[in-house]
Short mmCIF file of C-alpha atoms in Angstrom, two decimals:
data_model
loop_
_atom_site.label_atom_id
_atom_site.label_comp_id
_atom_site.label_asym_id
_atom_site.label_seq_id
_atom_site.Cartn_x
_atom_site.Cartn_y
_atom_site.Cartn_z
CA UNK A 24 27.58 31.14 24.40
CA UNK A 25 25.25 31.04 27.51
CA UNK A 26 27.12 31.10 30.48
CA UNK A 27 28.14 28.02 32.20
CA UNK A 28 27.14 27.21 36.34
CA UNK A 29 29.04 25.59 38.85
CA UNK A 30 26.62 23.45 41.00
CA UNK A 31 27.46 21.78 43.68
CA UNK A 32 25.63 18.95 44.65
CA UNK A 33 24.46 17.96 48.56
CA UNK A 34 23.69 14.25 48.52
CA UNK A 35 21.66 13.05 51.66
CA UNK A 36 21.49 10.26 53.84
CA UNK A 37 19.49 10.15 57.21
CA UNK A 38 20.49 13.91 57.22
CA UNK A 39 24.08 14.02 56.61
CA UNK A 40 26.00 14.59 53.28
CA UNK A 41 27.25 11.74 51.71
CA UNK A 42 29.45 10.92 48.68
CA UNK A 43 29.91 7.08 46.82
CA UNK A 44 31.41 6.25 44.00
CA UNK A 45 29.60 4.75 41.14
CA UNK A 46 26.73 4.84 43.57
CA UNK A 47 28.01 3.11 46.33
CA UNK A 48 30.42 3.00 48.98
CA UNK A 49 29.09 5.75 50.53
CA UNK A 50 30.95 7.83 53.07
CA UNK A 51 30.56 10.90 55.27
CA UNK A 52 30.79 14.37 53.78
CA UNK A 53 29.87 16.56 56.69
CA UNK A 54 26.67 18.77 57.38
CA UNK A 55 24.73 20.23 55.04
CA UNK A 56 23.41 23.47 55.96
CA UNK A 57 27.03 24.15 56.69
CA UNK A 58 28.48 23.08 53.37
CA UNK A 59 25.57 24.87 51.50
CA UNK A 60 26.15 28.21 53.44
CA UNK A 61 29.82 27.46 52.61
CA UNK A 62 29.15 27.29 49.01
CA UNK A 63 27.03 30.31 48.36
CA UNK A 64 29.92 32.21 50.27
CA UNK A 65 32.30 30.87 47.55
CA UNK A 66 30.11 31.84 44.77
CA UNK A 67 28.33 28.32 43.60
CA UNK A 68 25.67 29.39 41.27
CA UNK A 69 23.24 26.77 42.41
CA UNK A 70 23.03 24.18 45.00
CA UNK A 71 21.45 21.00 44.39
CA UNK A 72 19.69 18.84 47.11
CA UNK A 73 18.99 14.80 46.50
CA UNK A 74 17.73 12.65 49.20
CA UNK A 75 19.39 9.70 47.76
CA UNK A 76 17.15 7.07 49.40
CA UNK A 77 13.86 8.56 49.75
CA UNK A 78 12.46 6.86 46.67
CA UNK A 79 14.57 3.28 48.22
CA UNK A 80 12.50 4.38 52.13
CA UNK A 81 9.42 5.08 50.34
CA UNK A 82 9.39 8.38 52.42
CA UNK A 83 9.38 12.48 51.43
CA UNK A 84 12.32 14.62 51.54
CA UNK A 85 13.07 16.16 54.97
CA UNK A 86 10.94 19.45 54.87
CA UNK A 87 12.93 20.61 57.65
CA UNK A 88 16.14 20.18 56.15
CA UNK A 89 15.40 21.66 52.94
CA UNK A 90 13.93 25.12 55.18
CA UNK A 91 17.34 25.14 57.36
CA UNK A 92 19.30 25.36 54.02
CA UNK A 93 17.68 28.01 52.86
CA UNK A 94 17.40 29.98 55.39
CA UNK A 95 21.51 29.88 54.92
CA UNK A 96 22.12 30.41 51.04
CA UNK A 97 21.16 33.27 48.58
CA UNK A 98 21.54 31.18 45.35
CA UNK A 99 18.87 28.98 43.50
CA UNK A 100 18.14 25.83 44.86
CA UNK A 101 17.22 22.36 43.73
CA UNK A 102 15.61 19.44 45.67
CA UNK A 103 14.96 15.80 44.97
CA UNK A 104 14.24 12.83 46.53
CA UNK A 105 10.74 10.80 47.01
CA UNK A 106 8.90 13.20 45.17
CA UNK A 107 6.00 11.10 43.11
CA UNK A 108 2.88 13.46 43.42
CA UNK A 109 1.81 17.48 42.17
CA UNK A 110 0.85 17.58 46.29
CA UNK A 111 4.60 16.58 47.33
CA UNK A 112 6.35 19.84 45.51
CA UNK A 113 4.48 22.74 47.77
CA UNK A 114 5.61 22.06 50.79
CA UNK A 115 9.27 21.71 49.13
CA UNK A 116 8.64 25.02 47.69
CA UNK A 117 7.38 27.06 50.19
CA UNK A 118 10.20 26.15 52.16
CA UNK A 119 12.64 27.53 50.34
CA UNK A 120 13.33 25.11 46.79
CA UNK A 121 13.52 26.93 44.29
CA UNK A 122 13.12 23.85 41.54
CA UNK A 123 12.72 20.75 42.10
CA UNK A 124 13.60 17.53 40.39
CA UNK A 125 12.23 14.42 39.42
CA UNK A 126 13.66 10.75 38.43
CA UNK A 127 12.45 7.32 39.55
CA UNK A 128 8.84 8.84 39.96
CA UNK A 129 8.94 10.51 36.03
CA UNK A 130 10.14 6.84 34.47
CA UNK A 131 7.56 5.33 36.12
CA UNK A 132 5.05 7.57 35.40
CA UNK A 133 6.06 10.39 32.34
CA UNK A 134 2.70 12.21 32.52
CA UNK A 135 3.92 13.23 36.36
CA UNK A 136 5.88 15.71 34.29
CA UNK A 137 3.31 17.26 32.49
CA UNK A 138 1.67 17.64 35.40
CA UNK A 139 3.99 19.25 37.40
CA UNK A 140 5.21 21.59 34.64
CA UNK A 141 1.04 22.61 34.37
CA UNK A 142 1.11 23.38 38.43
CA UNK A 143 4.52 25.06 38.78
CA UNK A 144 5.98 26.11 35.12
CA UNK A 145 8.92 24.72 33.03
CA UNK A 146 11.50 26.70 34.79
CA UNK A 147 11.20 25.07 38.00
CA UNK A 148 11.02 21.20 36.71
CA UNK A 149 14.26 19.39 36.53
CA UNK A 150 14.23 15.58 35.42
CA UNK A 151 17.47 14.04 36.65
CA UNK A 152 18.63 10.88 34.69
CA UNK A 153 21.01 8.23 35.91
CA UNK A 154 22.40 5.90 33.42
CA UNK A 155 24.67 2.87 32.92
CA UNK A 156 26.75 2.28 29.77
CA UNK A 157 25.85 -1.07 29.22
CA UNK A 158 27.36 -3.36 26.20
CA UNK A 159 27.31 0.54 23.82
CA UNK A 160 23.73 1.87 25.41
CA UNK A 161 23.13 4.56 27.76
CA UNK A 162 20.56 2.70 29.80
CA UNK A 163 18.31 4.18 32.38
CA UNK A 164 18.63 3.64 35.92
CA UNK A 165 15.99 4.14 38.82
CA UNK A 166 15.96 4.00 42.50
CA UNK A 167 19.63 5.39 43.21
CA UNK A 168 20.92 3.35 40.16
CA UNK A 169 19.77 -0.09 41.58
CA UNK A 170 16.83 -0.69 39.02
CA UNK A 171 17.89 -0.92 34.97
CA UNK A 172 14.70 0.08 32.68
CA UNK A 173 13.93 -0.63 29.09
CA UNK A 174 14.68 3.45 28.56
CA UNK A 175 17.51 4.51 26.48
CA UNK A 176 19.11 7.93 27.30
CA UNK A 177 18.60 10.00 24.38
CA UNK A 178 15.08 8.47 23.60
CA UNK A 179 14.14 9.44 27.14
CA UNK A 180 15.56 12.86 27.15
CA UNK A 181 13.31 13.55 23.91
CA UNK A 182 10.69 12.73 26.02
CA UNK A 183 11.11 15.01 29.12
CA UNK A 184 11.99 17.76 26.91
CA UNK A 185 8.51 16.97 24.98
CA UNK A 186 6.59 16.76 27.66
CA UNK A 187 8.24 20.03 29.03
CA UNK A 188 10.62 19.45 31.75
CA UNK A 189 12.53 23.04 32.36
CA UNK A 190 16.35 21.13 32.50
CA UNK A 191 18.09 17.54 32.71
CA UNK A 192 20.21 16.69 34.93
CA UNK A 193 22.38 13.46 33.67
CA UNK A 194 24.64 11.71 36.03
CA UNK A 195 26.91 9.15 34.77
CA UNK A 196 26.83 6.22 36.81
CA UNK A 197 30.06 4.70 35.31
CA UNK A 198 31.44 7.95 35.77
CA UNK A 199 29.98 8.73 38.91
CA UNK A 200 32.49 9.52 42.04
CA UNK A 201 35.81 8.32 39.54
CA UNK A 202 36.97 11.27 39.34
CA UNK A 203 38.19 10.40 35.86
CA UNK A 204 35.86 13.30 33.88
CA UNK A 205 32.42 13.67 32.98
CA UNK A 206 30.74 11.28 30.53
CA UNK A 207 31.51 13.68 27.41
CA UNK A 208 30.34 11.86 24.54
CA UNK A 209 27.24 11.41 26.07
CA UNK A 210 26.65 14.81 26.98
CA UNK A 211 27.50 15.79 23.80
CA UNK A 212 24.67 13.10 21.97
CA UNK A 213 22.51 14.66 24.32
CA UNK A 214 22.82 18.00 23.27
CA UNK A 215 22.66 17.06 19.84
CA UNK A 216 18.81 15.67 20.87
CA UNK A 217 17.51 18.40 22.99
CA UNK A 218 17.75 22.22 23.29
CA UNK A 219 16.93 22.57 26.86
CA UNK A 220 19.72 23.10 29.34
CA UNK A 221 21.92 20.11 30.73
CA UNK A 222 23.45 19.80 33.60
CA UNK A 223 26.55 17.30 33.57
CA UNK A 224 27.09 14.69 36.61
CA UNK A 225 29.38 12.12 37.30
CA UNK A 226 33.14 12.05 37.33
CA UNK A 227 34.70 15.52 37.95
CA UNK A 228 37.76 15.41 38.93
CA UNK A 229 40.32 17.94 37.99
CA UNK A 230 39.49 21.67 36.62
CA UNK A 231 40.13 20.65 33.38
CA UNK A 232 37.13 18.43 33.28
CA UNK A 233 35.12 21.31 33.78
CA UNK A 234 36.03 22.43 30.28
CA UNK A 235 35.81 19.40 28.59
CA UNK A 236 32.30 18.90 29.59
CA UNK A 237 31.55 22.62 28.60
CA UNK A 238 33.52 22.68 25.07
CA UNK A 239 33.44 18.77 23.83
CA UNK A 240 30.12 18.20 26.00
CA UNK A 241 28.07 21.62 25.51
CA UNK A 242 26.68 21.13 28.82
CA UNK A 243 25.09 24.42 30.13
CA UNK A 244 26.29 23.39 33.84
CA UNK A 245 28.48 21.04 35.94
CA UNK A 246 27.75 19.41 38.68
CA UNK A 247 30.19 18.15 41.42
CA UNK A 248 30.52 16.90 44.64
CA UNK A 249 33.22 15.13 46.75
CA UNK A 250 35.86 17.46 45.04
CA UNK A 251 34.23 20.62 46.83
CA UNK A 252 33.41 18.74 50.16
CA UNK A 253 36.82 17.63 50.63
CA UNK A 254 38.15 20.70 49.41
CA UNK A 255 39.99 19.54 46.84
CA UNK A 256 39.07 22.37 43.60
CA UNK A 257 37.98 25.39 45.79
CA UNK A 258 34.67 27.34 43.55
CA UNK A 259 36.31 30.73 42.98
CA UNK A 260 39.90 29.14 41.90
CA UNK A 261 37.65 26.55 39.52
CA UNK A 262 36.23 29.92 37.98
CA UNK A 263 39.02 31.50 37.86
CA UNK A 264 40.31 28.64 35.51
CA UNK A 265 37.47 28.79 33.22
CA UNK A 266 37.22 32.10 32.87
CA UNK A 267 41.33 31.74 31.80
CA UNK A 268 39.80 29.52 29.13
CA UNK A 269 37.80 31.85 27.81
CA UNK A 270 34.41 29.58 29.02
CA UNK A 271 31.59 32.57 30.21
CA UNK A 272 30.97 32.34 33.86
CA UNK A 273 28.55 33.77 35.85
#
């Protein structure tokens, strides 16, 4: 068995971190260049950076927000938000991203992927997928959540991974802030469909959700949020627990 990453993930709102649940009722989660220093200190494996209503504004990811986090971490790092074009991902790069990822923009139009995976390589293209479990589907979600498509989760997920995407990132929208555990089922139909890595979203709320998205889900990483803004599950005590479970940890 690979072994399994704790992410945390840095939501972003007019330049603050924020946290919802089930996409809204967004609050306050403090600074982020702080909480990603923070995080690399504790031994995250990788951060994640969305600007959660670029795509909404119609604007680019802060440049200079994504350069003053780097600056202050050590571990790989993943922005999104706004990014539609081959020309928007440079300037993300060069100050400091190491990946980037891609949702609303990649529904809209797939072949973006292809052509972002021909400029910058597989390994640095992650498609993130939001999805609603509506009436037994897994149905896509664009713009923050607010816009349902006609794109099922697993049919789309064939698709990135065809068109070579490096990683997908699937948050659980019904799941999303409850801190009631990851969307397993669907993590594990998922893996059952494609071989690259996944990267579960959406519900953590204890350790022991951790596992079950890493044993009954095969996800390859977990993603979480308010629990590590608020301090609830500090990063070395959560890997601690794993590794207690036997689940490799890096």
């Amino acid at each position: 068995m690979l072994k399994k990453r704790i992410i945390p993930c840095l939501d972003i709102k007019d330049g603050r971190t924020v946290k919802g649940v089930n996409f809204v009722n967004i609050r306050d989660a403090g600074d982020p260049v702080e909480l990603g220093k923070q995080y690399a200190e504790q031994g995250a494996d990788e951060l994640v950076f969305l600007d959660i209503t670029a795509t909404n504004e119609g604007r680019k990811t802060f440049i200079e927000l994504v350069r003053d986090i780097a600056r202050n971490i050590d571990i790989p790092f993943t922005v999104g938000g706004g990014i539609s074009s081959v020309e928007d991902v440079g300037p993300l790069l060069t100050s400091g991203a190491d990946k980037i990822s891609v949702n609303s923009s990649a529904v809209k139009n797939p072949e973006l992927i292809n052509e972002l995976v021909n400029a910058y390589g597989s390994q640095c293209i992650v498609v993130a997928i939001d999805a609603n479990l509506i009436d037994g589907d897994w149905v896509v979600h664009t713009h923050g959540g607010r816009k349902p498509t006609d794109k099922k989760l697993c049919d789309w997920a064939k698709e990135v991974e065809k068109r070579g995407a490096g990683e997908i990132l699937f948050t659980s929208m019904n799941n999303d802030g409850t801190k009631q555990g990851f969307a397993v089922e669907a993590l594990r139909q998922l893996s059952e469909v494609v071989s690259i890595p996944i990267i579960a979203s959406g519900g953590a709320g204890t350790m022991g959700h951790f596992t079950e998205a890493f044993i009954d889900g095969k996800a390859d990483a977990a993603l979480a949020a308010s629990i590590f803004h608020f301090g609830e599950i500090p990063i070395p005590k959560l890997k601690s627990y794993l590794k207690e479970q036997n689940i490799p940890i890096r």
